[in-house]
Short mmCIF file of N, CA and C in Angstrom, two decimals:
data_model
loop_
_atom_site.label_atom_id
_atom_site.label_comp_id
_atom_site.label_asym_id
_atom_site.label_seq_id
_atom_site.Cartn_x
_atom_site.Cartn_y
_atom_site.Cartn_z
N UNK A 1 -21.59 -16.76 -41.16
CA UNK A 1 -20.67 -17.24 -42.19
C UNK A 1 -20.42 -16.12 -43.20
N UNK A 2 -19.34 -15.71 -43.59
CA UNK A 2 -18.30 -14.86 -44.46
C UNK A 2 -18.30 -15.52 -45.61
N UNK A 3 -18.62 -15.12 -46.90
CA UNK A 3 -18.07 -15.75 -48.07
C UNK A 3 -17.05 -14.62 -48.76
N UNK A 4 -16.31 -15.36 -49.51
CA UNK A 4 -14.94 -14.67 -50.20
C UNK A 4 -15.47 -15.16 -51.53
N UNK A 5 -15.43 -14.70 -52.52
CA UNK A 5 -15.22 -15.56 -54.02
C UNK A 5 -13.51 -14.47 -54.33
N UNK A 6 -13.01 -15.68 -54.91
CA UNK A 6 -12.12 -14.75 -55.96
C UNK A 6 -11.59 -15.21 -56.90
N UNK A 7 -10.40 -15.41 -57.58
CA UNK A 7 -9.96 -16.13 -58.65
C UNK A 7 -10.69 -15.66 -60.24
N UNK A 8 -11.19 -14.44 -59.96
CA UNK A 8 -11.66 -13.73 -61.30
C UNK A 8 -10.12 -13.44 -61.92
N UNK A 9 -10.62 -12.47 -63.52
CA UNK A 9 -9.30 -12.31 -63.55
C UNK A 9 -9.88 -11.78 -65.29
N UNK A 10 -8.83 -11.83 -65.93
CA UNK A 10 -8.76 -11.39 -67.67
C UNK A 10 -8.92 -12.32 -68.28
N UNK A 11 -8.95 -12.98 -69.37
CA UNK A 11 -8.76 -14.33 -69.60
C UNK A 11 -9.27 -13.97 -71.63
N UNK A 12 -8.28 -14.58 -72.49
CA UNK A 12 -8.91 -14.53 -74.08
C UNK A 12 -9.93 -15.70 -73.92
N UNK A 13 -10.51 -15.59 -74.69
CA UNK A 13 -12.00 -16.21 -75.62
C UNK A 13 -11.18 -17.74 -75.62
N UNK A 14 -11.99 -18.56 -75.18
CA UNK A 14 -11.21 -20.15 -75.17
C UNK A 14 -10.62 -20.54 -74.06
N UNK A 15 -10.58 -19.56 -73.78
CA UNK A 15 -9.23 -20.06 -72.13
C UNK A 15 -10.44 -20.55 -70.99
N UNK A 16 -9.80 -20.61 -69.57
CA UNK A 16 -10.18 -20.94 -68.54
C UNK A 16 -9.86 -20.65 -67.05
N UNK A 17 -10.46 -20.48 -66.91
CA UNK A 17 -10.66 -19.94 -65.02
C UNK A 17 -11.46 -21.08 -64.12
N UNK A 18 -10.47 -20.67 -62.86
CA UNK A 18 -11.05 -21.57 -61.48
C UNK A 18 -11.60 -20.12 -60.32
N UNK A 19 -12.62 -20.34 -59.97
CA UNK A 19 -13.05 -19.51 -59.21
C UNK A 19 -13.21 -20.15 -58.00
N UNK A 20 -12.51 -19.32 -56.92
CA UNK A 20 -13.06 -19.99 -55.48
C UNK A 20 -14.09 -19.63 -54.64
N UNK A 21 -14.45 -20.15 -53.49
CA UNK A 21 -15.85 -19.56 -52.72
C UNK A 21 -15.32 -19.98 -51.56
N UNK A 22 -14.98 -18.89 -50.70
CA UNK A 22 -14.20 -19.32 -48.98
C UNK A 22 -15.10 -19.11 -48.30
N UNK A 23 -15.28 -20.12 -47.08
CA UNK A 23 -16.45 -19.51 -45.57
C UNK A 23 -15.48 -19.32 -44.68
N UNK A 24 -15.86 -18.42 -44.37
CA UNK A 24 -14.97 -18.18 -42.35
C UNK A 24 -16.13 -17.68 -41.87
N UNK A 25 -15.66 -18.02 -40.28
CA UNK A 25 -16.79 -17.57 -39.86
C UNK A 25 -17.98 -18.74 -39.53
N UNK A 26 -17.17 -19.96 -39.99
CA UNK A 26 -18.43 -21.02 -39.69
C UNK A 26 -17.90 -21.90 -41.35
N UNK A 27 -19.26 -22.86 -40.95
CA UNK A 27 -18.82 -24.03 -42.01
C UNK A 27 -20.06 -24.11 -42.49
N UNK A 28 -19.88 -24.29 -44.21
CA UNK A 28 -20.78 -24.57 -44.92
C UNK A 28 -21.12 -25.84 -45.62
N UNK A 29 -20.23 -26.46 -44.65
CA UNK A 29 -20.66 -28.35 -45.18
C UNK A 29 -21.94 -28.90 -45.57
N UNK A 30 -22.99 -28.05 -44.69
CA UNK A 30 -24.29 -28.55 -44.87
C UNK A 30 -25.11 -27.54 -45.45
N UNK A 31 -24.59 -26.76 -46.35
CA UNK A 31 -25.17 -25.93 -47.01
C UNK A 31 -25.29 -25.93 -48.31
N UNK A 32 -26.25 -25.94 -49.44
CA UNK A 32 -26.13 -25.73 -50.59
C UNK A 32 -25.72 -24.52 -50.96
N UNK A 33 -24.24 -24.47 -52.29
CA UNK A 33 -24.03 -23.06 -52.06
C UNK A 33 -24.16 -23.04 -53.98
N UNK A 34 -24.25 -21.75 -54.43
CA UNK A 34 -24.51 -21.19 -56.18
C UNK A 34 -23.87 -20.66 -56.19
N UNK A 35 -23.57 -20.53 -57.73
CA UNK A 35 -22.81 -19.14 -58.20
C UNK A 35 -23.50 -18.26 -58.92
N UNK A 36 -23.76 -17.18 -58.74
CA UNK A 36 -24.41 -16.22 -59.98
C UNK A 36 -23.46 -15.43 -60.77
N UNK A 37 -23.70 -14.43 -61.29
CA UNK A 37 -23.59 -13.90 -62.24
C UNK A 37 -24.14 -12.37 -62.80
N UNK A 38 -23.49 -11.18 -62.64
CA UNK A 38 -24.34 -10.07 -63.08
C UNK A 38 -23.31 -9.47 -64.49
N UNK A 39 -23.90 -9.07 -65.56
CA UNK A 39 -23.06 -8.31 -66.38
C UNK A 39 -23.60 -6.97 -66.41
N UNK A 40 -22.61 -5.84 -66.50
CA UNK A 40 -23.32 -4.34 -66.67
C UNK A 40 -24.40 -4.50 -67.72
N UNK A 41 -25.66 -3.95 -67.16
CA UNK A 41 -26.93 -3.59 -67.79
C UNK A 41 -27.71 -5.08 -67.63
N UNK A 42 -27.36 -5.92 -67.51
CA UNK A 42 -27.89 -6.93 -67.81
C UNK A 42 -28.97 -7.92 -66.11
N UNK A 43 -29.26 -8.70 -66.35
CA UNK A 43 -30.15 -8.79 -65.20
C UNK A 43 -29.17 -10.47 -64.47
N UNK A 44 -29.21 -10.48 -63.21
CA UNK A 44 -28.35 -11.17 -62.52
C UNK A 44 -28.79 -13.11 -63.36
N UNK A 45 -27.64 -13.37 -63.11
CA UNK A 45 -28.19 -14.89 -63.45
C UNK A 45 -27.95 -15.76 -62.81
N UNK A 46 -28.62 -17.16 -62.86
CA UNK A 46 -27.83 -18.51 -62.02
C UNK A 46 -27.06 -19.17 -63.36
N UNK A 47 -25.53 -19.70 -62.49
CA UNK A 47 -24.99 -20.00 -63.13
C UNK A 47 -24.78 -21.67 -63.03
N UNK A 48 -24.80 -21.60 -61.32
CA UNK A 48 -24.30 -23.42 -61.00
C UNK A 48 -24.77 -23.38 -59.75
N UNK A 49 -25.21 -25.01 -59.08
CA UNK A 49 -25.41 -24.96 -57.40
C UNK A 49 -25.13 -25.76 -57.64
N UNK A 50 -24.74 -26.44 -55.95
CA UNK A 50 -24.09 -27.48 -55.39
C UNK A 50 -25.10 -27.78 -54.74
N UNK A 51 -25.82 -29.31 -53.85
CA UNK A 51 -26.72 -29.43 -52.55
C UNK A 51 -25.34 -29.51 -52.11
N UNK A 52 -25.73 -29.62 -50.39
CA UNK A 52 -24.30 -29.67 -49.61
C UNK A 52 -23.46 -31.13 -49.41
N UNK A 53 -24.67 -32.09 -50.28
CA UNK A 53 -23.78 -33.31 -50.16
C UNK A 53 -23.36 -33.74 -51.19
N UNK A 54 -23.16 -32.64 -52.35
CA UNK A 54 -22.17 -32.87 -53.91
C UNK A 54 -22.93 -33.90 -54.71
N UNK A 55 -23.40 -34.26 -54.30
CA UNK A 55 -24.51 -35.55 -55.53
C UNK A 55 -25.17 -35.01 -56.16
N UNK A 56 -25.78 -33.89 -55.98
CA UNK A 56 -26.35 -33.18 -56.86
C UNK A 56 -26.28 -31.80 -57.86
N UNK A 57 -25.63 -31.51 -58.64
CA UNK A 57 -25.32 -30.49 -59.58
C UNK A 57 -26.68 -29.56 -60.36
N UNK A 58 -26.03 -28.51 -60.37
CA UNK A 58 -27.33 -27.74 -61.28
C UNK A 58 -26.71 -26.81 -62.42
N UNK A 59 -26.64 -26.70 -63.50
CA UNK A 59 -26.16 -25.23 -64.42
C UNK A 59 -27.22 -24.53 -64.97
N UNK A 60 -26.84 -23.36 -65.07
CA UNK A 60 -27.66 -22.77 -65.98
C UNK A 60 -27.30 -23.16 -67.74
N UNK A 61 -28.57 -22.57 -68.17
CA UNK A 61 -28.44 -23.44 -69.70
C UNK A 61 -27.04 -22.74 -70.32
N UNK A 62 -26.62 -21.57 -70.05
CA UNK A 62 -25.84 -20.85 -71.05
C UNK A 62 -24.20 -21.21 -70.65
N UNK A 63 -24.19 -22.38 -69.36
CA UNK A 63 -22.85 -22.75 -69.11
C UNK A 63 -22.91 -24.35 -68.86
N UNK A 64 -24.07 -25.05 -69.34
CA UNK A 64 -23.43 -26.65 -69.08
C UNK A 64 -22.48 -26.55 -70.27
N UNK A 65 -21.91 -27.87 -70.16
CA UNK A 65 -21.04 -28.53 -70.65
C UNK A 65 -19.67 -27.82 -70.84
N UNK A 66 -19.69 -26.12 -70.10
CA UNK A 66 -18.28 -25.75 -69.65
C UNK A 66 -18.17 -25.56 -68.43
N UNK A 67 -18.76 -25.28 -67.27
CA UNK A 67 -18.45 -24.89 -66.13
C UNK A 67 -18.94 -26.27 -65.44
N UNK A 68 -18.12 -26.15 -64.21
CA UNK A 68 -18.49 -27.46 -63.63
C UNK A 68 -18.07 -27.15 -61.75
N UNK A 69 -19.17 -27.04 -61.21
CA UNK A 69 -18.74 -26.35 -59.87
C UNK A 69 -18.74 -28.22 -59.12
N UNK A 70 -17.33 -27.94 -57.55
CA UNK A 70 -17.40 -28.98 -56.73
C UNK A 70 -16.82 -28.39 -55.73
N UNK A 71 -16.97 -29.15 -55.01
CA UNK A 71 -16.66 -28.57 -53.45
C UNK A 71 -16.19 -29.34 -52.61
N UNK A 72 -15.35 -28.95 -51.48
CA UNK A 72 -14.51 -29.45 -50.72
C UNK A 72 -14.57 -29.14 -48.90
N UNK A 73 -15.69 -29.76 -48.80
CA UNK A 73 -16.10 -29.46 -47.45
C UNK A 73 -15.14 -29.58 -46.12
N UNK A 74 -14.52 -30.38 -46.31
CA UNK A 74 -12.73 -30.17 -45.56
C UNK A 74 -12.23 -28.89 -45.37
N UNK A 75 -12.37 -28.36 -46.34
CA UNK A 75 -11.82 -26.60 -47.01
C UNK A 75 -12.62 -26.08 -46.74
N UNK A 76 -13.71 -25.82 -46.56
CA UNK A 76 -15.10 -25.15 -46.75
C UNK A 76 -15.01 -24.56 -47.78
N UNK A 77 -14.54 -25.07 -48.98
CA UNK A 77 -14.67 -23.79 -50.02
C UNK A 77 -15.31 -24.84 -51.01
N UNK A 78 -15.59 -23.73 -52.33
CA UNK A 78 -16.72 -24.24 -53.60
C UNK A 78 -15.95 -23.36 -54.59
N UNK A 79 -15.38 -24.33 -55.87
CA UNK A 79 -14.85 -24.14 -56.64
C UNK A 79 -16.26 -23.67 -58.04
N UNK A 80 -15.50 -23.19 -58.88
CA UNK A 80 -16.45 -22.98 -60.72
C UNK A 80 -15.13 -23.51 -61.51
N UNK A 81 -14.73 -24.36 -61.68
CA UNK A 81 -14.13 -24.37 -63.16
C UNK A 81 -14.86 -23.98 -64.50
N UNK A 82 -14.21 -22.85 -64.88
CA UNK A 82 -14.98 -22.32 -66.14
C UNK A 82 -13.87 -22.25 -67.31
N UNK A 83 -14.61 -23.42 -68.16
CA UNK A 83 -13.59 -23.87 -69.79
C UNK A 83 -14.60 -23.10 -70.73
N UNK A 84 -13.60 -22.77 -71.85
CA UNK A 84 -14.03 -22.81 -72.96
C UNK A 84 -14.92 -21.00 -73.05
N UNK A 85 -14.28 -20.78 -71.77
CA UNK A 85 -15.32 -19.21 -71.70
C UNK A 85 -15.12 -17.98 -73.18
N UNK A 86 -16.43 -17.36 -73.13
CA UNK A 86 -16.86 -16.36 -74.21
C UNK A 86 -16.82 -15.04 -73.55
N UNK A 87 -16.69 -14.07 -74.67
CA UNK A 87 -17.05 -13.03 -74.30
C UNK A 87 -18.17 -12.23 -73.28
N UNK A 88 -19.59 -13.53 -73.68
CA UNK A 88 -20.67 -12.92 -72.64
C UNK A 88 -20.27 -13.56 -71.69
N UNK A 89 -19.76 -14.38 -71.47
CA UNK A 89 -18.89 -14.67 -70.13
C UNK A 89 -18.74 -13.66 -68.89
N UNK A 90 -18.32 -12.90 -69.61
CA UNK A 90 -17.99 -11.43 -68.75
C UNK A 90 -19.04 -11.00 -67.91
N UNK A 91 -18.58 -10.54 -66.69
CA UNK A 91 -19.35 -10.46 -65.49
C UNK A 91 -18.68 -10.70 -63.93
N UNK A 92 -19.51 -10.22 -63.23
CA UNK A 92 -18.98 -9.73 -62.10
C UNK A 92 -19.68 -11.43 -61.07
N UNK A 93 -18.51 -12.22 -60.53
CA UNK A 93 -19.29 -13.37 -60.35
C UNK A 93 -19.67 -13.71 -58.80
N UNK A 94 -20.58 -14.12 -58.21
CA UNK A 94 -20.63 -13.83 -56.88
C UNK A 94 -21.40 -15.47 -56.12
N UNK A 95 -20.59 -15.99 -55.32
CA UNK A 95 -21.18 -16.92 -54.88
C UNK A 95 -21.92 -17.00 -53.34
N UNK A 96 -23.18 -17.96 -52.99
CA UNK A 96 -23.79 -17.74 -51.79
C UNK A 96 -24.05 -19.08 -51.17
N UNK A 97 -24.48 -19.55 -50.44
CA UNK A 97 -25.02 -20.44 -49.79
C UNK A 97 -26.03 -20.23 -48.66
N UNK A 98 -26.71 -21.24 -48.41
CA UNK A 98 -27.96 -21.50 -47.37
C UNK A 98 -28.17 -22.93 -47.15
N UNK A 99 -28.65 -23.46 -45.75
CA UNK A 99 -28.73 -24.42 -45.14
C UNK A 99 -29.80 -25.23 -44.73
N UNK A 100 -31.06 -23.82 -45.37
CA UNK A 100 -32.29 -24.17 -44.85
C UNK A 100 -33.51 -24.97 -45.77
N UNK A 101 -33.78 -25.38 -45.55
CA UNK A 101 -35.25 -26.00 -46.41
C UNK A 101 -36.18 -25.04 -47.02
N UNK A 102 -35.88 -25.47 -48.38
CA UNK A 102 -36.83 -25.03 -49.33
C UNK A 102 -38.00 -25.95 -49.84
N UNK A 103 -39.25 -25.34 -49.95
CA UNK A 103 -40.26 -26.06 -50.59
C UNK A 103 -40.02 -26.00 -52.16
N UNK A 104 -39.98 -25.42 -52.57
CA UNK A 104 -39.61 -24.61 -53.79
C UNK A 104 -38.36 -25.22 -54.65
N UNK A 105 -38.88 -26.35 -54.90
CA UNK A 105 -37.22 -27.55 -55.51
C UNK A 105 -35.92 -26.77 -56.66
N UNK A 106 -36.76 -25.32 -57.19
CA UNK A 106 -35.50 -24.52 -58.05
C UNK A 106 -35.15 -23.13 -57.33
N UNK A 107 -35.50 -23.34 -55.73
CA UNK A 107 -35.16 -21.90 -55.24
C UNK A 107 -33.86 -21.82 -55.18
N UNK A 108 -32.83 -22.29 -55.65
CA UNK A 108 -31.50 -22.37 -55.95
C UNK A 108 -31.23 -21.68 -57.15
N UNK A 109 -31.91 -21.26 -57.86
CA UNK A 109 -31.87 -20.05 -59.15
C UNK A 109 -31.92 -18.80 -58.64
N UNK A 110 -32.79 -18.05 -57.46
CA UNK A 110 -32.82 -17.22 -57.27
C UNK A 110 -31.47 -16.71 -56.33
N UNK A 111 -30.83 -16.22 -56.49
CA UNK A 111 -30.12 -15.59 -55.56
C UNK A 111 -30.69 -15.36 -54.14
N UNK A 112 -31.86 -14.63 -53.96
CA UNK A 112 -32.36 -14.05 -53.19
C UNK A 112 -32.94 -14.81 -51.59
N UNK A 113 -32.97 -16.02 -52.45
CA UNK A 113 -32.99 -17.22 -51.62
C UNK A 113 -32.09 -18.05 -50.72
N UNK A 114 -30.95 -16.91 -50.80
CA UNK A 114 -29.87 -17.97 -50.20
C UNK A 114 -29.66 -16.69 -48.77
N UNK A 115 -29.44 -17.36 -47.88
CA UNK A 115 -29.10 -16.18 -46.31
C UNK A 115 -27.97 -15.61 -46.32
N UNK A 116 -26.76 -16.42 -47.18
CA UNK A 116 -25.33 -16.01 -47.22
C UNK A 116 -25.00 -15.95 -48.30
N UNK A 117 -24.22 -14.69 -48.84
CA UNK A 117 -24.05 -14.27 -50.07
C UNK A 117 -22.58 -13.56 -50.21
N UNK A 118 -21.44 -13.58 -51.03
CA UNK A 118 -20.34 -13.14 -50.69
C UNK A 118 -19.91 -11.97 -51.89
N UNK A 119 -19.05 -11.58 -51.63
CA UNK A 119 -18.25 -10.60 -52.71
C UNK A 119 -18.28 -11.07 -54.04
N UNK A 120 -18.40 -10.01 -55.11
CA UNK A 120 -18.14 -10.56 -56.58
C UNK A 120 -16.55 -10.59 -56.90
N UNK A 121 -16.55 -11.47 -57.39
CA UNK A 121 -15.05 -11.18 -58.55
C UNK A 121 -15.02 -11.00 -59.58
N UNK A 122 -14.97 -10.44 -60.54
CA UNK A 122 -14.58 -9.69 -61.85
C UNK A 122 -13.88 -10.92 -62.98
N UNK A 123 -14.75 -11.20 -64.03
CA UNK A 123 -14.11 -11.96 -65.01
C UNK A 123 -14.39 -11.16 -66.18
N UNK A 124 -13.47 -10.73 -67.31
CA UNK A 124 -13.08 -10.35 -68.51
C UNK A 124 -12.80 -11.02 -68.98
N UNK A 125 -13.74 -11.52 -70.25
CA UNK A 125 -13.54 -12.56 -71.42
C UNK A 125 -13.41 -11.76 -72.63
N UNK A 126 -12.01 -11.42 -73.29
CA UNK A 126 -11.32 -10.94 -74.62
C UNK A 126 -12.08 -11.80 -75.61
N UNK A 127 -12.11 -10.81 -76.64
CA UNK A 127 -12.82 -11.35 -78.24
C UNK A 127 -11.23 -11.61 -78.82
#
C-alpha cells in the first residue's frame, strides 16, 4: 500500500485546510491510519488517528477541538480538517496506517509503529 497525503498549502492564522491521505496499491479499510506532524528543529508529533472502523478518534492535545480527521473507506482515503489553525501549526504533515495488532493501546502516537507511511505535505500558517 502507497500513501499520498496532500492538500497542504499557505493558509493566514484563523483559516482552514482539508488534508487528504490516498492508498493505491491496496486498501486500507481495515487499517488504522494517523496523521503526524514534523516542524523544522522540532521533534515529530501525533496529531490524529482513526481505528479502521471510524468509531474511534484520537487527537493530540495541541489540536482537539480544531482538527477533526474521518475517513472514507469507499475512497480509501483519510481526510484532517484543520480549523482555526496557528502559526505553530506549521509543519510538514505526513499520514500512515497499519492493520496489525497492537498490545500497546497508544501505539498509535508513535509513528514508528505504523508499516505504511506516506509523503509529507507542507502547511504554512501566516501570523
Amino acid at each position: 500500500v502507497q500513501l499520498q497525503a496532500s492538500g497542504g498549502g499557505l493558509v493566514q492564522a484563523g483559516g482552514s485546510l482539508r488534508l487528504t491521505c490516498a492508498a493505491s496499491g491496496g486498501s486500507f479499510s481495515s487499517s488504522g491510519v494517523g496523521w503526524f506532524r514534523q516542524a523544522p528543529g522540532k521533534e515529530r508529533e501525533f496529531v490524529a488517528f482513526a481505528r479502521w472502523t471510524g468509531d474511534r478518534l484520537y487527537y493530540g492535545d495541541s489540536v482537539k477541538g480544531r482538527f477533526t480527521i474521518s475517513r472514507d473507506n469507499a475512497k480509501n482515503t483519510v481526510y484532517l480538517q484543520m480549523n482555526k489553525l496557528k502559526p505553530e501549526d506549521t509543519a510538514v504533515y505526513y499520514c500512515a496506517a497499519d492493520s496489525r495488532f497492537h498490545k500497546d493501546s497508544l501505539w498509535y502516537r508513535r509513528l514508528g509503529e505504523f508499516n505504511f507511511r506516506g509523503q509529507g505535505t507542507q502547511v504554512t500558517v501566516s501570523s
